[in-house]
Each structure stands twice: as structure tokens, then as C-alpha cells.
């Protein structure tokens, strides 16, 4: 579970980073683009991944899907927050947990104990109570939140597949995915520069390189968690979501002075209980 905790810390730090960047009116898309460049450099120089691999052993469909989905879903998330508000977007992102949990049972053949099922029920209740806030947006457009829900759910499943892929090391896989995500992002950015006459800002580049450090840690520890708990992917999926709810809520209260209702605090308590139950189910 330590890898899950480290991944949660990095994930919430990414959210805090983007929220602060928004206050400085920086270009989020440019930041997202160069975050992948930073992440691929970190992967290469930290782990020296073996790139002498046979082309026929590369799962192209898996890597290309992730390389495309990572920046696109990141961008859709930012668009959803802008158009429908952070509350609806947050709800969609947390409810994406349904998709990998279903996959754990049908695709990865995991058996759920009664204790773990209780933990999931408590966890979904925590999502409801923690996100029971008034939205700052009156828009009822659920297209972007739905895309966020399916996007994050599919990404979780694909990363689980990467974690159990055995033809070569997962750090090599990570490097190839980051390379692909950067190529997709930079192509989009070049298009925006040509078509929309968007200017490339050095501040955005520097913030993106810094964000890449956190994103690198987030995905690296997430993959390590799936490798350590290979027989129990649902534990990683649920642990990540509940952990982000707890730490993200605390960050909102302490750093951004966000107002919380008594039901929100009740949701945080339920999230803590959910993690305890799921952890106990692992011990059994």
C-alpha cells in the first residue's frame, strides 16, 4: 500500500500545481505538453530503460492508446472544469472507479471477498458525501464530465495491463508511453500555434517541466502498486480514489481555504474507513 500512498501524494500535488497555475493565468495546455517531456527525461536518466527491444514484442495498440488518451483526457478535464465546474468534473473523475472495478472482476479474474465489497460500498458512499457541494457553474452540460469519467476509467485499466506486461521492464514501457504522449501533445500544440496564432510562453514551459516531476512520480508509483498487488487490482483502484479524496480535501481546506459542509467531513471519515476495510481484506 506504500506505493498507493506515494502515488496519491503525487496525484494530489499535480492537482494543487494546476490550481496554482490557473491563478497565475498560465496556459494549461502548454504546461501539460511539456510535463510529458520532463517525465520522459526523468524516466530515461533515472532508470536507463533498455530500448533494444524487438518491435514484434511491443504492444502497439496498448501504448498508442495511452499515448493518445493521457494528454487528451488531461485536456478534456481542464475543459470540463472550465465549462461545467470543478464539482461535476470531480464527481465524474471519482465515479470512473466503477469502470476498473468491473474490469477487475471480468478482465483480470479477481475474486472479491465480502469484506472488500463492504469497503467498496463504504468508498462509494464517501464519494457521494465528499462531493456533495454546490457547483459554481449553472451549466447542465454533462458531455465533458462523461468523457472524463470514461477517459480516466479506461486509462486505469490500460495502466494495469502495462503493469502486468512481461515482455520487457515496465520502466521501458513508461518511457515509450511518455514519448508517445509528448509527441501527441506537441503536435496539438503546433496546430494551435499555426491555426490559433497561440504564443509559446517560457513560463508555461518551465511550469510544465516542473509538473512532469510530479506526474512521473504519480504514474511510476501507480504502476509499482499494480505490480506489488498484481492479484488485487481493485485494491489499487479503490485505494487511489479514496486516498485522493482524503488528501485532496485536506489540501483544499488547509491550502485554499475551501468551505466544507458537515456531510463533506462525514465523507472524508467514510473514505478513511473504506481504506481501512480494504487494507484488512488484503491481510485476510
PDB file of N, CA, C and O in Angstrom, residues 209-258:
ATOM      1  N   UNK A 209       7.720  21.575 -17.141  1.00  0.00           N
ATOM      2  CA  UNK A 209       8.850  20.724 -16.770  1.00  0.00           C
ATOM      3  C   UNK A 209       8.788  20.350 -15.286  1.00  0.00           C
ATOM      4  O   UNK A 209       9.099  19.215 -14.911  1.00  0.00           O
ATOM      5  N   UNK A 210       8.366  21.312 -14.452  1.00  0.00           N
ATOM      6  CA  UNK A 210       8.230  21.044 -13.012  1.00  0.00           C
ATOM      7  C   UNK A 210       7.073  20.078 -12.744  1.00  0.00           C
ATOM      8  O   UNK A 210       7.188  19.151 -11.934  1.00  0.00           O
ATOM      9  N   UNK A 211       5.953  20.278 -13.458  1.00  0.00           N
ATOM     10  CA  UNK A 211       4.788  19.393 -13.290  1.00  0.00           C
ATOM     11  C   UNK A 211       5.133  17.960 -13.673  1.00  0.00           C
ATOM     12  O   UNK A 211       4.641  17.004 -13.067  1.00  0.00           O
ATOM     13  N   UNK A 212       6.003  17.802 -14.674  1.00  0.00           N
ATOM     14  CA  UNK A 212       6.385  16.476 -15.138  1.00  0.00           C
ATOM     15  C   UNK A 212       7.020  15.632 -14.051  1.00  0.00           C
ATOM     16  O   UNK A 212       6.891  14.402 -14.052  1.00  0.00           O
ATOM     17  N   UNK A 213       7.706  16.279 -13.097  1.00  0.00           N
ATOM     18  CA  UNK A 213       8.325  15.547 -11.983  1.00  0.00           C
ATOM     19  C   UNK A 213       7.240  14.865 -11.148  1.00  0.00           C
ATOM     20  O   UNK A 213       7.350  13.695 -10.779  1.00  0.00           O
ATOM     21  N   UNK A 214       6.163  15.608 -10.859  1.00  0.00           N
ATOM     22  CA  UNK A 214       5.064  15.066 -10.062  1.00  0.00           C
ATOM     23  C   UNK A 214       4.287  14.002 -10.835  1.00  0.00           C
ATOM     24  O   UNK A 214       3.909  12.962 -10.280  1.00  0.00           O
ATOM     25  N   UNK A 215       4.055  14.257 -12.117  1.00  0.00           N
ATOM     26  CA  UNK A 215       3.308  13.308 -12.937  1.00  0.00           C
ATOM     27  C   UNK A 215       4.090  12.011 -13.116  1.00  0.00           C
ATOM     28  O   UNK A 215       3.524  10.918 -13.125  1.00  0.00           O
ATOM     29  N   UNK A 216       5.406  12.137 -13.254  1.00  0.00           N
ATOM     30  CA  UNK A 216       6.295  10.975 -13.337  1.00  0.00           C
ATOM     31  C   UNK A 216       6.144  10.114 -12.083  1.00  0.00           C
ATOM     32  O   UNK A 216       5.978   8.897 -12.153  1.00  0.00           O
ATOM     33  N   UNK A 217       6.195  10.756 -10.912  1.00  0.00           N
ATOM     34  CA  UNK A 217       6.042  10.027  -9.654  1.00  0.00           C
ATOM     35  C   UNK A 217       4.678   9.383  -9.524  1.00  0.00           C
ATOM     36  O   UNK A 217       4.561   8.222  -9.097  1.00  0.00           O
ATOM     37  N   UNK A 218       3.645  10.104  -9.934  1.00  0.00           N
ATOM     38  CA  UNK A 218       2.277   9.603  -9.854  1.00  0.00           C
ATOM     39  C   UNK A 218       2.121   8.300 -10.628  1.00  0.00           C
ATOM     40  O   UNK A 218       1.666   7.278 -10.091  1.00  0.00           O
ATOM     41  N   UNK A 219       2.526   8.311 -11.895  1.00  0.00           N
ATOM     42  CA  UNK A 219       2.340   7.138 -12.754  1.00  0.00           C
ATOM     43  C   UNK A 219       3.304   6.012 -12.380  1.00  0.00           C
ATOM     44  O   UNK A 219       2.938   4.834 -12.387  1.00  0.00           O
ATOM     45  N   UNK A 220       4.556   6.373 -12.022  1.00  0.00           N
ATOM     46  CA  UNK A 220       5.540   5.363 -11.638  1.00  0.00           C
ATOM     47  C   UNK A 220       5.067   4.567 -10.419  1.00  0.00           C
ATOM     48  O   UNK A 220       5.063   3.324 -10.429  1.00  0.00           O
ATOM     49  N   UNK A 221       4.646   5.267  -9.360  1.00  0.00           N
ATOM     50  CA  UNK A 221       4.209   4.583  -8.140  1.00  0.00           C
ATOM     51  C   UNK A 221       2.896   3.833  -8.366  1.00  0.00           C
ATOM     52  O   UNK A 221       2.655   2.794  -7.744  1.00  0.00           O
ATOM     53  N   UNK A 222       2.053   4.353  -9.270  1.00  0.00           N
ATOM     54  CA  UNK A 222       0.803   3.673  -9.597  1.00  0.00           C
ATOM     55  C   UNK A 222       1.099   2.323 -10.249  1.00  0.00           C
ATOM     56  O   UNK A 222       0.485   1.296  -9.911  1.00  0.00           O
ATOM     57  N   UNK A 223       2.056   2.312 -11.176  1.00  0.00           N
ATOM     58  CA  UNK A 223       2.440   1.055 -11.822  1.00  0.00           C
ATOM     59  C   UNK A 223       3.096   0.092 -10.830  1.00  0.00           C
ATOM     60  O   UNK A 223       2.853  -1.116 -10.852  1.00  0.00           O
ATOM     61  N   UNK A 224       3.961   0.635  -9.942  1.00  0.00           N
ATOM     62  CA  UNK A 224       4.604  -0.190  -8.920  1.00  0.00           C
ATOM     63  C   UNK A 224       3.551  -0.823  -7.995  1.00  0.00           C
ATOM     64  O   UNK A 224       3.685  -1.975  -7.569  1.00  0.00           O
ATOM     65  N   UNK A 225       2.510  -0.045  -7.672  1.00  0.00           N
ATOM     66  CA  UNK A 225       1.435  -0.562  -6.816  1.00  0.00           C
ATOM     67  C   UNK A 225       0.727  -1.737  -7.493  1.00  0.00           C
ATOM     68  O   UNK A 225       0.430  -2.758  -6.861  1.00  0.00           O
ATOM     69  N   UNK A 226       0.469  -1.596  -8.802  1.00  0.00           N
ATOM     70  CA  UNK A 226      -0.193  -2.682  -9.533  1.00  0.00           C
ATOM     71  C   UNK A 226       0.701  -3.921  -9.630  1.00  0.00           C
ATOM     72  O   UNK A 226       0.198  -5.049  -9.631  1.00  0.00           O
ATOM     73  N   UNK A 227       2.005  -3.716  -9.725  1.00  0.00           N
ATOM     74  CA  UNK A 227       2.905  -4.862  -9.777  1.00  0.00           C
ATOM     75  C   UNK A 227       2.979  -5.552  -8.409  1.00  0.00           C
ATOM     76  O   UNK A 227       2.998  -6.775  -8.319  1.00  0.00           O
ATOM     77  N   UNK A 228       2.994  -4.748  -7.337  1.00  0.00           N
ATOM     78  CA  UNK A 228       3.067  -5.309  -5.985  1.00  0.00           C
ATOM     79  C   UNK A 228       1.774  -6.016  -5.593  1.00  0.00           C
ATOM     80  O   UNK A 228       1.787  -6.984  -4.837  1.00  0.00           O
ATOM     81  N   UNK A 229       0.647  -5.514  -6.111  1.00  0.00           N
ATOM     82  CA  UNK A 229      -0.665  -6.100  -5.795  1.00  0.00           C
ATOM     83  C   UNK A 229      -1.288  -6.652  -7.073  1.00  0.00           C
ATOM     84  O   UNK A 229      -2.456  -6.386  -7.383  1.00  0.00           O
ATOM     85  N   UNK A 230      -0.503  -7.427  -7.805  1.00  0.00           N
ATOM     86  CA  UNK A 230      -0.927  -7.907  -9.123  1.00  0.00           C
ATOM     87  C   UNK A 230      -2.214  -8.722  -9.092  1.00  0.00           C
ATOM     88  O   UNK A 230      -3.007  -8.692 -10.033  1.00  0.00           O
ATOM     89  N   UNK A 231      -2.442  -9.434  -7.980  1.00  0.00           N
ATOM     90  CA  UNK A 231      -3.639 -10.279  -7.874  1.00  0.00           C
ATOM     91  C   UNK A 231      -4.861  -9.514  -7.370  1.00  0.00           C
ATOM     92  O   UNK A 231      -5.964 -10.054  -7.344  1.00  0.00           O
ATOM     93  N   UNK A 232      -4.643  -8.264  -6.962  1.00  0.00           N
ATOM     94  CA  UNK A 232      -5.747  -7.478  -6.391  1.00  0.00           C
ATOM     95  C   UNK A 232      -5.784  -6.060  -6.974  1.00  0.00           C
ATOM     96  O   UNK A 232      -5.573  -5.070  -6.264  1.00  0.00           O
ATOM     97  N   UNK A 233      -6.038  -5.935  -8.275  1.00  0.00           N
ATOM     98  CA  UNK A 233      -6.056  -4.609  -8.897  1.00  0.00           C
ATOM     99  C   UNK A 233      -7.106  -3.679  -8.311  1.00  0.00           C
ATOM    100  O   UNK A 233      -6.919  -2.458  -8.263  1.00  0.00           O
ATOM    101  N   UNK A 234      -8.228  -4.252  -7.831  1.00  0.00           N
ATOM    102  CA  UNK A 234      -9.294  -3.418  -7.276  1.00  0.00           C
ATOM    103  C   UNK A 234      -8.815  -2.648  -6.046  1.00  0.00           C
ATOM    104  O   UNK A 234      -9.280  -1.531  -5.778  1.00  0.00           O
ATOM    105  N   UNK A 235      -7.882  -3.236  -5.285  1.00  0.00           N
ATOM    106  CA  UNK A 235      -7.335  -2.565  -4.103  1.00  0.00           C
ATOM    107  C   UNK A 235      -6.608  -1.287  -4.503  1.00  0.00           C
ATOM    108  O   UNK A 235      -6.735  -0.246  -3.854  1.00  0.00           O
ATOM    109  N   UNK A 236      -5.853  -1.355  -5.602  1.00  0.00           N
ATOM    110  CA  UNK A 236      -5.128  -0.181  -6.097  1.00  0.00           C
ATOM    111  C   UNK A 236      -6.110   0.865  -6.616  1.00  0.00           C
ATOM    112  O   UNK A 236      -6.003   2.048  -6.295  1.00  0.00           O
ATOM    113  N   UNK A 237      -7.091   0.421  -7.418  1.00  0.00           N
ATOM    114  CA  UNK A 237      -8.074   1.355  -7.972  1.00  0.00           C
ATOM    115  C   UNK A 237      -8.817   2.098  -6.862  1.00  0.00           C
ATOM    116  O   UNK A 237      -8.932   3.328  -6.874  1.00  0.00           O
ATOM    117  N   UNK A 238      -9.335   1.336  -5.904  1.00  0.00           N
ATOM    118  CA  UNK A 238     -10.118   1.936  -4.819  1.00  0.00           C
ATOM    119  C   UNK A 238      -9.235   2.757  -3.882  1.00  0.00           C
ATOM    120  O   UNK A 238      -9.613   3.860  -3.458  1.00  0.00           O
ATOM    121  N   UNK A 239      -8.064   2.216  -3.539  1.00  0.00           N
ATOM    122  CA  UNK A 239      -7.147   2.924  -2.642  1.00  0.00           C
ATOM    123  C   UNK A 239      -6.744   4.279  -3.192  1.00  0.00           C
ATOM    124  O   UNK A 239      -6.665   5.272  -2.455  1.00  0.00           O
ATOM    125  N   UNK A 240      -6.467   4.336  -4.504  1.00  0.00           N
ATOM    126  CA  UNK A 240      -6.102   5.605  -5.138  1.00  0.00           C
ATOM    127  C   UNK A 240      -7.229   6.619  -5.018  1.00  0.00           C
ATOM    128  O   UNK A 240      -7.010   7.774  -4.644  1.00  0.00           O
ATOM    129  N   UNK A 241      -8.444   6.199  -5.358  1.00  0.00           N
ATOM    130  CA  UNK A 241      -9.575   7.131  -5.331  1.00  0.00           C
ATOM    131  C   UNK A 241      -9.876   7.626  -3.928  1.00  0.00           C
ATOM    132  O   UNK A 241     -10.080   8.821  -3.709  1.00  0.00           O
ATOM    133  N   UNK A 242      -9.906   6.713  -2.956  1.00  0.00           N
ATOM    134  CA  UNK A 242     -10.199   7.118  -1.583  1.00  0.00           C
ATOM    135  C   UNK A 242      -9.071   8.008  -1.035  1.00  0.00           C
ATOM    136  O   UNK A 242      -9.318   8.994  -0.330  1.00  0.00           O
ATOM    137  N   UNK A 243      -7.841   7.652  -1.366  1.00  0.00           N
ATOM    138  CA  UNK A 243      -6.696   8.439  -0.898  1.00  0.00           C
ATOM    139  C   UNK A 243      -6.718   9.853  -1.452  1.00  0.00           C
ATOM    140  O   UNK A 243      -6.434  10.819  -0.730  1.00  0.00           O
ATOM    141  N   UNK A 244      -7.052   9.979  -2.726  1.00  0.00           N
ATOM    142  CA  UNK A 244      -7.130  11.309  -3.350  1.00  0.00           C
ATOM    143  C   UNK A 244      -8.241  12.133  -2.720  1.00  0.00           C
ATOM    144  O   UNK A 244      -8.096  13.344  -2.509  1.00  0.00           O
ATOM    145  N   UNK A 245      -9.366  11.479  -2.389  1.00  0.00           N
ATOM    146  CA  UNK A 245     -10.468  12.188  -1.726  1.00  0.00           C
ATOM    147  C   UNK A 245     -10.004  12.763  -0.390  1.00  0.00           C
ATOM    148  O   UNK A 245     -10.225  13.941  -0.090  1.00  0.00           O
ATOM    149  N   UNK A 246      -9.328  11.940   0.409  1.00  0.00           N
ATOM    150  CA  UNK A 246      -8.889  12.377   1.744  1.00  0.00           C
ATOM    151  C   UNK A 246      -7.851  13.490   1.640  1.00  0.00           C
ATOM    152  O   UNK A 246      -8.028  14.577   2.197  1.00  0.00           O
ATOM    153  N   UNK A 247      -6.758  13.213   0.911  1.00  0.00           N
ATOM    154  CA  UNK A 247      -5.667  14.187   0.837  1.00  0.00           C
ATOM    155  C   UNK A 247      -6.071  15.436   0.054  1.00  0.00           C
ATOM    156  O   UNK A 247      -5.702  16.563   0.419  1.00  0.00           O
ATOM    157  N   UNK A 248      -6.861  15.238  -1.011  1.00  0.00           N
ATOM    158  CA  UNK A 248      -7.320  16.373  -1.810  1.00  0.00           C
ATOM    159  C   UNK A 248      -8.226  17.302  -1.008  1.00  0.00           C
ATOM    160  O   UNK A 248      -8.128  18.526  -1.107  1.00  0.00           O
ATOM    161  N   UNK A 249      -9.095  16.711  -0.186  1.00  0.00           N
ATOM    162  CA  UNK A 249      -9.988  17.514   0.657  1.00  0.00           C
ATOM    163  C   UNK A 249      -9.196  18.293   1.705  1.00  0.00           C
ATOM    164  O   UNK A 249      -9.454  19.476   1.941  1.00  0.00           O
ATOM    165  N   UNK A 250      -8.215  17.621   2.314  1.00  0.00           N
ATOM    166  CA  UNK A 250      -7.383  18.286   3.318  1.00  0.00           C
ATOM    167  C   UNK A 250      -6.582  19.432   2.692  1.00  0.00           C
ATOM    168  O   UNK A 250      -6.434  20.505   3.291  1.00  0.00           O
ATOM    169  N   UNK A 251      -6.086  19.210   1.466  1.00  0.00           N
ATOM    170  CA  UNK A 251      -5.340  20.259   0.769  1.00  0.00           C
ATOM    171  C   UNK A 251      -6.251  21.445   0.467  1.00  0.00           C
ATOM    172  O   UNK A 251      -5.835  22.606   0.607  1.00  0.00           O
ATOM    173  N   UNK A 252      -7.486  21.156   0.059  1.00  0.00           N
ATOM    174  CA  UNK A 252      -8.437  22.232  -0.230  1.00  0.00           C
ATOM    175  C   UNK A 252      -8.743  23.067   1.003  1.00  0.00           C
ATOM    176  O   UNK A 252      -8.832  24.296   0.934  1.00  0.00           O
ATOM    177  N   UNK A 253      -8.896  22.388   2.152  1.00  0.00           N
ATOM    178  CA  UNK A 253      -9.215  23.085   3.410  1.00  0.00           C
ATOM    179  C   UNK A 253      -8.018  23.906   3.894  1.00  0.00           C
ATOM    180  O   UNK A 253      -8.153  25.091   4.229  1.00  0.00           O
ATOM    181  N   UNK A 254      -6.827  23.291   3.925  1.00  0.00           N
ATOM    182  CA  UNK A 254      -5.657  23.926   4.535  1.00  0.00           C
ATOM    183  C   UNK A 254      -4.972  24.939   3.617  1.00  0.00           C
ATOM    184  O   UNK A 254      -4.524  25.996   4.074  1.00  0.00           O
ATOM    185  N   UNK A 255      -4.892  24.629   2.315  1.00  0.00           N
ATOM    186  CA  UNK A 255      -4.141  25.481   1.400  1.00  0.00           C
ATOM    187  C   UNK A 255      -5.014  26.527   0.699  1.00  0.00           C
ATOM    188  O   UNK A 255      -4.571  27.659   0.485  1.00  0.00           O
ATOM    189  N   UNK A 256      -6.236  26.127   0.334  1.00  0.00           N
ATOM    190  CA  UNK A 256      -7.079  27.029  -0.456  1.00  0.00           C
ATOM    191  C   UNK A 256      -8.315  27.522   0.300  1.00  0.00           C
ATOM    192  O   UNK A 256      -9.182  28.171  -0.270  1.00  0.00           O
ATOM    193  N   UNK A 257      -8.384  27.167   1.600  1.00  0.00           N
ATOM    194  CA  UNK A 257      -9.463  27.651   2.474  1.00  0.00           C
ATOM    195  C   UNK A 257     -10.850  27.343   1.907  1.00  0.00           C
ATOM    196  O   UNK A 257     -11.776  28.152   2.001  1.00  0.00           O
ATOM    197  N   UNK A 258     -10.981  26.161   1.302  1.00  0.00           N
ATOM    198  CA  UNK A 258     -12.281  25.769   0.757  1.00  0.00           C
ATOM    199  C   UNK A 258     -13.247  25.445   1.894  1.00  0.00           C
ATOM    200  O   UNK A 258     -12.853  24.852   2.899  1.00  0.00           O
TER     201      UNK A 258
END
